[in-house]
């Protein structure tokens, strides 16, 4: 995933087991992600290719209070990734 920011591009890569970030504002050219950052990269990758989303998340919840985005009503659906607290 690449995010284009005013200070330069930030690129995160996840290969199914490990993740790295390369960012213009980081002191090193490439940083290996661990812990919660690795979990976040895994979830971001799952959302980019959602074919396995249902299997990767559990404890699905829907029906939160009404939410509006850009004057449109939306339904919030939430799932919990493995290792996260409910």
GROMACS .gro file of N, CA, C and O in nm:
model
  344
    1UNK      N    1   0.086  -0.116   0.000
    1UNK     CA    2   0.000   0.000   0.000
    1UNK      C    3   0.091   0.123   0.000
    1UNK      O    4   0.187   0.128   0.077
    2UNK      N    5   0.060   0.217  -0.085
    2UNK     CA    6   0.136   0.341  -0.090
    2UNK      C    7   0.043   0.458  -0.062
    2UNK      O    8  -0.062   0.470  -0.123
    3UNK      N    9   0.086   0.542   0.032
    3UNK     CA   10   0.014   0.666   0.063
    3UNK      C   11   0.101   0.782   0.017
    3UNK      O   12   0.219   0.789   0.053
    4UNK      N   13   0.042   0.870  -0.062
    4UNK     CA   14   0.114   0.987  -0.110
    4UNK      C   15   0.089   1.101  -0.012
    4UNK      O   16  -0.023   1.148   0.002
    5UNK      N   17   0.193   1.143   0.057
    5UNK     CA   18   0.184   1.249   0.158
    5UNK      C   19   0.266   1.369   0.112
    5UNK      O   20   0.356   1.355   0.029
    6UNK      N   21   0.236   1.487   0.167
    6UNK     CA   22   0.312   1.606   0.127
    6UNK      C   23   0.463   1.593   0.147
    6UNK      O   24   0.541   1.644   0.068
    7UNK      N   25   0.504   1.520   0.252
    7UNK     CA   26   0.646   1.504   0.281
    7UNK      C   27   0.713   1.391   0.206
    7UNK      O   28   0.833   1.368   0.221
    8UNK      N   29   0.638   1.316   0.126
    8UNK     CA   30   0.693   1.204   0.052
    8UNK      C   31   0.603   1.081   0.066
    8UNK      O   32   0.512   1.079   0.149
    9UNK      N   33   0.628   0.981  -0.014
    9UNK     CA   34   0.545   0.861  -0.014
    9UNK      C   35   0.578   0.770   0.104
    9UNK      O   36   0.694   0.759   0.146
   10UNK      N   37   0.475   0.702   0.157
   10UNK     CA   38   0.488   0.599   0.260
   10UNK      C   39   0.439   0.469   0.199
   10UNK      O   40   0.325   0.461   0.153
   11UNK      N   41   0.523   0.367   0.198
   11UNK     CA   42   0.487   0.239   0.139
   11UNK      C   43   0.495   0.130   0.244
   11UNK      O   44   0.598   0.115   0.311
   12UNK      N   45   0.387   0.054   0.260
   12UNK     CA   46   0.383  -0.060   0.351
   12UNK      C   47   0.366  -0.185   0.269
   12UNK      O   48   0.282  -0.191   0.179
   13UNK      N   49   0.445  -0.287   0.301
   13UNK     CA   50   0.440  -0.415   0.230
   13UNK      C   51   0.418  -0.526   0.332
   13UNK      O   52   0.481  -0.527   0.437
   14UNK      N   53   0.326  -0.619   0.300
   14UNK     CA   54   0.297  -0.734   0.385
   14UNK      C   55   0.298  -0.858   0.298
   14UNK      O   56   0.232  -0.861   0.194
   15UNK      N   57   0.374  -0.962   0.337
   15UNK     CA   58   0.386  -1.082   0.254
   15UNK      C   59   0.310  -1.203   0.309
   15UNK      O   60   0.330  -1.314   0.262
   16UNK      N   61   0.226  -1.182   0.407
   16UNK     CA   62   0.153  -1.292   0.467
   16UNK      C   63   0.211  -1.335   0.601
   16UNK      O   64   0.145  -1.404   0.679
   17UNK      N   65   0.334  -1.296   0.629
   17UNK     CA   66   0.399  -1.327   0.757
   17UNK      C   67   0.469  -1.207   0.817
   17UNK      O   68   0.471  -1.188   0.937
   18UNK      N   69   0.533  -1.126   0.733
   18UNK     CA   70   0.612  -1.013   0.779
   18UNK      C   71   0.568  -0.888   0.704
   18UNK      O   72   0.510  -0.896   0.596
   19UNK      N   73   0.600  -0.771   0.765
   19UNK     CA   74   0.563  -0.644   0.702
   19UNK      C   75   0.676  -0.544   0.721
   19UNK      O   76   0.751  -0.550   0.819
   20UNK      N   77   0.686  -0.452   0.626
   20UNK     CA   78   0.787  -0.348   0.628
   20UNK      C   79   0.724  -0.216   0.587
   20UNK      O   80   0.626  -0.214   0.515
   21UNK      N   81   0.788  -0.107   0.631
   21UNK     CA   82   0.744   0.025   0.587
   21UNK      C   83   0.867   0.102   0.539
   21UNK      O   84   0.975   0.094   0.598
   22UNK      N   85   0.850   0.172   0.430
   22UNK     CA   86   0.950   0.265   0.378
   22UNK      C   87   0.881   0.401   0.371
   22UNK      O   88   0.777   0.414   0.307
   23UNK      N   89   0.935   0.498   0.441
   23UNK     CA   90   0.871   0.630   0.447
   23UNK      C   91   0.977   0.740   0.446
   23UNK      O   92   1.086   0.724   0.504
   24UNK      N   93   0.943   0.848   0.381
   24UNK     CA   94   1.035   0.961   0.369
   24UNK      C   95   1.069   1.021   0.505
   24UNK      O   96   1.179   1.073   0.523
   25UNK      N   97   0.978   1.012   0.602
   25UNK     CA   98   1.001   1.076   0.732
   25UNK      C   99   1.060   0.982   0.837
   25UNK      O  100   1.066   1.016   0.954
   26UNK      N  101   1.104   0.862   0.798
   26UNK     CA  102   1.161   0.765   0.892
   26UNK      C  103   1.313   0.772   0.888
   26UNK      O  104   1.373   0.799   0.784
   27UNK      N  105   1.379   0.745   1.002
   27UNK     CA  106   1.526   0.755   1.005
   27UNK      C  107   1.597   0.645   0.926
   27UNK      O  108   1.712   0.661   0.888
   28UNK      N  109   1.529   0.532   0.902
   28UNK     CA  110   1.588   0.423   0.824
   28UNK      C  111   1.511   0.409   0.694
   28UNK      O  112   1.392   0.438   0.687
   29UNK      N  113   1.579   0.357   0.592
   29UNK     CA  114   1.515   0.342   0.462
   29UNK      C  115   1.403   0.238   0.465
   29UNK      O  116   1.301   0.253   0.398
   30UNK      N  117   1.418   0.132   0.545
   30UNK     CA  118   1.320   0.024   0.553
   30UNK      C  119   1.311  -0.024   0.697
   30UNK      O  120   1.413  -0.056   0.758
   31UNK      N  121   1.190  -0.030   0.751
   31UNK     CA  122   1.168  -0.070   0.890
   31UNK      C  123   1.077  -0.191   0.893
   31UNK      O  124   0.968  -0.189   0.834
   32UNK      N  125   1.120  -0.298   0.961
   32UNK     CA  126   1.037  -0.418   0.978
   32UNK      C  127   0.934  -0.389   1.088
   32UNK      O  128   0.968  -0.335   1.192
   33UNK      N  129   0.809  -0.424   1.061
   33UNK     CA  130   0.702  -0.400   1.158
   33UNK      C  131   0.686  -0.520   1.250
   33UNK      O  132   0.700  -0.635   1.208
   34UNK      N  133   0.653  -0.492   1.377
   34UNK     CA  134   0.631  -0.596   1.476
   34UNK      C  135   0.509  -0.560   1.560
   34UNK      O  136   0.458  -0.448   1.552
   35UNK      N  137   0.463  -0.654   1.641
   35UNK     CA  138   0.355  -0.629   1.736
   35UNK      C  139   0.230  -0.576   1.670
   35UNK      O  140   0.184  -0.626   1.567
   36UNK      N  141   0.174  -0.471   1.729
   36UNK     CA  142   0.050  -0.412   1.680
   36UNK      C  143   0.063  -0.352   1.541
   36UNK      O  144  -0.033  -0.352   1.464
   37UNK      N  145   0.183  -0.302   1.507
   37UNK     CA  146   0.204  -0.248   1.372
   37UNK      C  147   0.195  -0.359   1.268
   37UNK      O  148   0.139  -0.339   1.161
   38UNK      N  149   0.249  -0.477   1.300
   38UNK     CA  150   0.239  -0.592   1.210
   38UNK      C  151   0.094  -0.636   1.196
   38UNK      O  152   0.046  -0.663   1.086
   39UNK      N  153   0.021  -0.641   1.309
   39UNK     CA  154  -0.121  -0.676   1.304
   39UNK      C  155  -0.199  -0.577   1.218
   39UNK      O  156  -0.285  -0.616   1.139
   40UNK      N  157  -0.168  -0.449   1.232
   40UNK     CA  158  -0.236  -0.347   1.152
   40UNK      C  159  -0.207  -0.363   1.003
   40UNK      O  160  -0.297  -0.347   0.920
   41UNK      N  161  -0.083  -0.396   0.969
   41UNK     CA  162  -0.049  -0.418   0.828
   41UNK      C  163  -0.124  -0.538   0.772
   41UNK      O  164  -0.169  -0.537   0.657
   42UNK      N  165  -0.140  -0.641   0.854
   42UNK     CA  166  -0.214  -0.760   0.811
   42UNK      C  167  -0.360  -0.726   0.783
   42UNK      O  168  -0.418  -0.764   0.682
   43UNK      N  169  -0.421  -0.648   0.873
   43UNK     CA  170  -0.561  -0.609   0.854
   43UNK      C  171  -0.574  -0.519   0.731
   43UNK      O  172  -0.665  -0.537   0.650
   44UNK      N  173  -0.482  -0.425   0.712
   44UNK     CA  174  -0.485  -0.339   0.593
   44UNK      C  175  -0.477  -0.422   0.466
   44UNK      O  176  -0.548  -0.398   0.369
   45UNK      N  177  -0.388  -0.522   0.466
   45UNK     CA  178  -0.374  -0.609   0.348
   45UNK      C  179  -0.503  -0.687   0.324
   45UNK      O  180  -0.547  -0.703   0.210
   46UNK      N  181  -0.564  -0.737   0.430
   46UNK     CA  182  -0.690  -0.811   0.418
   46UNK      C  183  -0.799  -0.723   0.359
   46UNK      O  184  -0.876  -0.767   0.274
   47UNK      N  185  -0.804  -0.597   0.401
   47UNK     CA  186  -0.906  -0.506   0.349
   47UNK      C  187  -0.879  -0.469   0.203
   47UNK      O  188  -0.973  -0.439   0.129
   48UNK      N  189  -0.753  -0.474   0.161
   48UNK     CA  190  -0.720  -0.444   0.021
   48UNK      C  191  -0.762  -0.557  -0.072
   48UNK      O  192  -0.792  -0.534  -0.188
   49UNK      N  193  -0.761  -0.679  -0.022
   49UNK     CA  194  -0.802  -0.798  -0.098
   49UNK      C  195  -0.900  -0.875  -0.011
   49UNK      O  196  -0.864  -0.972   0.055
   50UNK      N  197  -1.028  -0.833  -0.007
   50UNK     CA  198  -1.122  -0.880   0.095
   50UNK      C  199  -1.179  -1.020   0.076
   50UNK      O  200  -1.271  -1.058   0.146
   51UNK      N  201  -1.125  -1.103  -0.013
   51UNK     CA  202  -1.182  -1.235  -0.035
   51UNK      C  203  -1.187  -1.319   0.092
   51UNK      O  204  -1.279  -1.398   0.112
   52UNK      N  205  -1.089  -1.303   0.180
   52UNK     CA  206  -1.083  -1.382   0.304
   52UNK      C  207  -1.121  -1.301   0.427
   52UNK      O  208  -1.097  -1.344   0.540
   53UNK      N  209  -1.182  -1.187   0.407
   53UNK     CA  210  -1.216  -1.099   0.518
   53UNK      C  211  -1.303  -1.168   0.623
   53UNK      O  212  -1.278  -1.158   0.742
   54UNK      N  213  -1.402  -1.244   0.578
   54UNK     CA  214  -1.493  -1.311   0.671
   54UNK      C  215  -1.417  -1.410   0.760
   54UNK      O  216  -1.447  -1.424   0.877
   55UNK      N  217  -1.318  -1.478   0.704
   55UNK     CA  218  -1.241  -1.575   0.781
   55UNK      C  219  -1.135  -1.509   0.869
   55UNK      O  220  -1.100  -1.561   0.975
   56UNK      N  221  -1.081  -1.395   0.826
   56UNK     CA  222  -0.973  -1.329   0.900
   56UNK      C  223  -1.021  -1.253   1.022
   56UNK      O  224  -0.943  -1.226   1.113
   57UNK      N  225  -1.147  -1.214   1.022
   57UNK     CA  226  -1.203  -1.141   1.136
   57UNK      C  227  -1.313  -1.225   1.200
   57UNK      O  228  -1.375  -1.308   1.136
   58UNK      N  229  -1.335  -1.202   1.328
   58UNK     CA  230  -1.439  -1.276   1.400
   58UNK      C  231  -1.517  -1.178   1.488
   58UNK      O  232  -1.491  -1.059   1.487
   59UNK      N  233  -1.611  -1.231   1.562
   59UNK     CA  234  -1.693  -1.150   1.654
   59UNK      C  235  -1.757  -1.033   1.580
   59UNK      O  236  -1.749  -0.917   1.622
   60UNK      N  237  -1.821  -1.061   1.469
   60UNK     CA  238  -1.884  -0.958   1.387
   60UNK      C  239  -2.001  -0.894   1.461
   60UNK      O  240  -2.078  -0.962   1.527
   61UNK      N  241  -2.011  -0.762   1.451
   61UNK     CA  242  -2.120  -0.686   1.512
   61UNK      C  243  -2.173  -0.586   1.410
   61UNK      O  244  -2.098  -0.527   1.334
   62UNK      N  245  -2.302  -0.566   1.410
   62UNK     CA  246  -2.364  -0.466   1.323
   62UNK      C  247  -2.474  -0.398   1.403
   62UNK      O  248  -2.511  -0.443   1.510
   63UNK      N  249  -2.525  -0.289   1.351
   63UNK     CA  250  -2.637  -0.223   1.416
   63UNK      C  251  -2.598  -0.120   1.519
   63UNK      O  252  -2.670  -0.094   1.614
   64UNK      N  253  -2.482  -0.060   1.503
   64UNK     CA  254  -2.440   0.047   1.591
   64UNK      C  255  -2.533   0.167   1.570
   64UNK      O  256  -2.613   0.167   1.477
   65UNK      N  257  -2.521   0.268   1.652
   65UNK     CA  258  -2.604   0.387   1.629
   65UNK      C  259  -2.587   0.438   1.485
   65UNK      O  260  -2.482   0.418   1.425
   66UNK      N  261  -2.688   0.501   1.430
   66UNK     CA  262  -2.681   0.551   1.291
   66UNK      C  263  -2.560   0.642   1.271
   66UNK      O  264  -2.525   0.722   1.357
   67UNK      N  265  -2.496   0.627   1.156
   67UNK     CA  266  -2.379   0.707   1.121
   67UNK      C  267  -2.406   0.769   0.985
   67UNK      O  268  -2.463   0.706   0.896
   68UNK      N  269  -2.362   0.893   0.968
   68UNK     CA  270  -2.376   0.963   0.840
   68UNK      C  271  -2.239   1.005   0.791
   68UNK      O  272  -2.160   1.062   0.867
   69UNK      N  273  -2.209   0.974   0.665
   69UNK     CA  274  -2.085   1.015   0.601
   69UNK      C  275  -2.124   1.088   0.473
   69UNK      O  276  -2.195   1.033   0.388
   70UNK      N  277  -2.080   1.213   0.460
   70UNK     CA  278  -2.114   1.296   0.343
   70UNK      C  279  -2.264   1.297   0.318
   70UNK      O  280  -2.311   1.275   0.207
   71UNK      N  281  -2.341   1.318   0.423
   71UNK     CA  282  -2.487   1.327   0.417
   71UNK      C  283  -2.554   1.197   0.371
   71UNK      O  284  -2.667   1.198   0.323
   72UNK      N  285  -2.487   1.084   0.386
   72UNK     CA  286  -2.545   0.954   0.352
   72UNK      C  287  -2.543   0.865   0.475
   72UNK      O  288  -2.441   0.856   0.544
   73UNK      N  289  -2.654   0.800   0.501
   73UNK     CA  290  -2.660   0.706   0.613
   73UNK      C  291  -2.581   0.581   0.577
   73UNK      O  292  -2.591   0.530   0.465
   74UNK      N  293  -2.497   0.533   0.668
   74UNK     CA  294  -2.419   0.412   0.646
   74UNK      C  295  -2.439   0.315   0.762
   74UNK      O  296  -2.473   0.356   0.873
   75UNK      N  297  -2.421   0.188   0.735
   75UNK     CA  298  -2.431   0.084   0.837
   75UNK      C  299  -2.290   0.045   0.878
   75UNK      O  300  -2.210   0.005   0.794
   76UNK      N  301  -2.258   0.058   1.005
   76UNK     CA  302  -2.126   0.021   1.056
   76UNK      C  303  -2.126  -0.127   1.089
   76UNK      O  304  -2.215  -0.176   1.157
   77UNK      N  305  -2.026  -0.199   1.039
   77UNK     CA  306  -2.006  -0.340   1.069
   77UNK      C  307  -1.864  -0.353   1.123
   77UNK      O  308  -1.771  -0.298   1.065
   78UNK      N  309  -1.849  -0.424   1.234
   78UNK     CA  310  -1.719  -0.434   1.299
   78UNK      C  311  -1.683  -0.580   1.322
   78UNK      O  312  -1.767  -0.661   1.362
   79UNK      N  313  -1.558  -0.614   1.295
   79UNK     CA  314  -1.505  -0.747   1.323
   79UNK      C  315  -1.375  -0.733   1.401
   79UNK      O  316  -1.310  -0.630   1.396
   80UNK      N  317  -1.339  -0.838   1.473
   80UNK     CA  318  -1.218  -0.836   1.555
   80UNK      C  319  -1.112  -0.925   1.492
   80UNK      O  320  -1.141  -1.041   1.457
   81UNK      N  321  -0.991  -0.872   1.477
   81UNK     CA  322  -0.880  -0.950   1.422
   81UNK      C  323  -0.823  -1.040   1.531
   81UNK      O  324  -0.835  -1.011   1.650
   82UNK      N  325  -0.762  -1.150   1.491
   82UNK     CA  326  -0.703  -1.244   1.586
   82UNK      C  327  -0.602  -1.171   1.675
   82UNK      O  328  -0.524  -1.090   1.628
   83UNK      N  329  -0.608  -1.197   1.804
   83UNK     CA  330  -0.516  -1.135   1.898
   83UNK      C  331  -0.562  -1.002   1.951
   83UNK      O  332  -0.498  -0.946   2.040
   84UNK      N  333  -0.669  -0.947   1.901
   84UNK     CA  334  -0.718  -0.819   1.949
   84UNK      C  335  -0.825  -0.840   2.054
   84UNK      O  336  -0.896  -0.940   2.054
   85UNK      N  337  -0.835  -0.745   2.144
   85UNK     CA  338  -0.940  -0.751   2.244
   85UNK      C  339  -1.073  -0.711   2.183
   85UNK      O  340  -1.079  -0.626   2.097
   86UNK      N  341  -1.178  -0.772   2.229
   86UNK     CA  342  -1.313  -0.742   2.176
   86UNK      C  343  -1.358  -0.607   2.223
   86UNK      O  344  -1.318  -0.554   2.320
   0.00000   0.00000   0.00000
